[in-house]
C-alpha atoms as one frame of an Amber mdcrd trajectory, in Angstrom:
protein
 -17.844  -2.492  -7.518 -20.389  -2.077  -4.752 -23.644  -0.918  -6.398 -24.062
   1.670  -3.625 -20.871   3.390  -4.787 -21.756   3.470  -8.469 -22.301   7.049
  -9.550 -20.949   8.401  -6.257 -17.236   7.931  -6.915 -15.444   9.462  -9.873
 -14.156   6.815 -12.308 -10.626   8.261 -12.253 -10.630   8.003  -8.447 -11.648
   4.340  -8.614  -8.952   3.712 -11.222  -6.229   5.279  -9.070  -7.395   3.427
  -5.961  -7.361   0.141  -7.901  -3.859   0.819  -9.238  -2.604   1.414  -5.698
  -4.275  -1.737  -4.378  -2.895  -3.871  -7.207   0.632  -2.543  -6.716   0.422
  -3.481  -3.023  -0.369  -7.073  -4.006   2.835  -7.683  -5.975   4.350 -11.082
  -5.141   7.830  -9.640  -4.894   8.210  -7.278  -1.954  10.705  -5.081  -3.795
   8.009  -4.288  -6.371   5.486  -3.104  -3.776   5.201   0.627  -3.053   6.476
   2.142   0.170   3.910   3.319   2.697   4.803   6.902   1.749   3.967   6.105
  -1.877   0.681   4.489  -0.834  -0.299   7.505   1.265   0.646   9.886  -1.551
  -1.421   7.852  -4.019  -4.452   7.754  -1.733  -4.226  11.504  -1.142  -4.061
  11.988  -4.907  -7.140   9.771  -5.356  -8.944  11.884  -2.755  -8.030  15.049
  -4.665  -9.405  13.499  -7.855 -12.674  12.765  -6.054 -12.894  16.233  -4.515
 -12.221  17.841  -7.899 -14.907  15.687  -9.520 -17.403  16.617  -6.797 -16.630
  20.296  -7.327 -17.449  19.945 -11.017 -20.814  18.225 -10.589 -23.908  20.212
  -9.688 -25.281  19.513  -6.219 -28.867  18.344  -5.874 -31.084  20.994  -4.349
């Protein structure tokens, strides 16, 4: 992971993003997700990040 991102992205968001990326790299096309599934997964990852940001105190 890029050191600049460490501590700025929620671990569960990184995990979901990685799962999506790995599923897109399946050798067999039939095993790859549809674009709708990819978009849904990325939107879900964004929600995870936004929820994590809402739970952490902001620096003053």
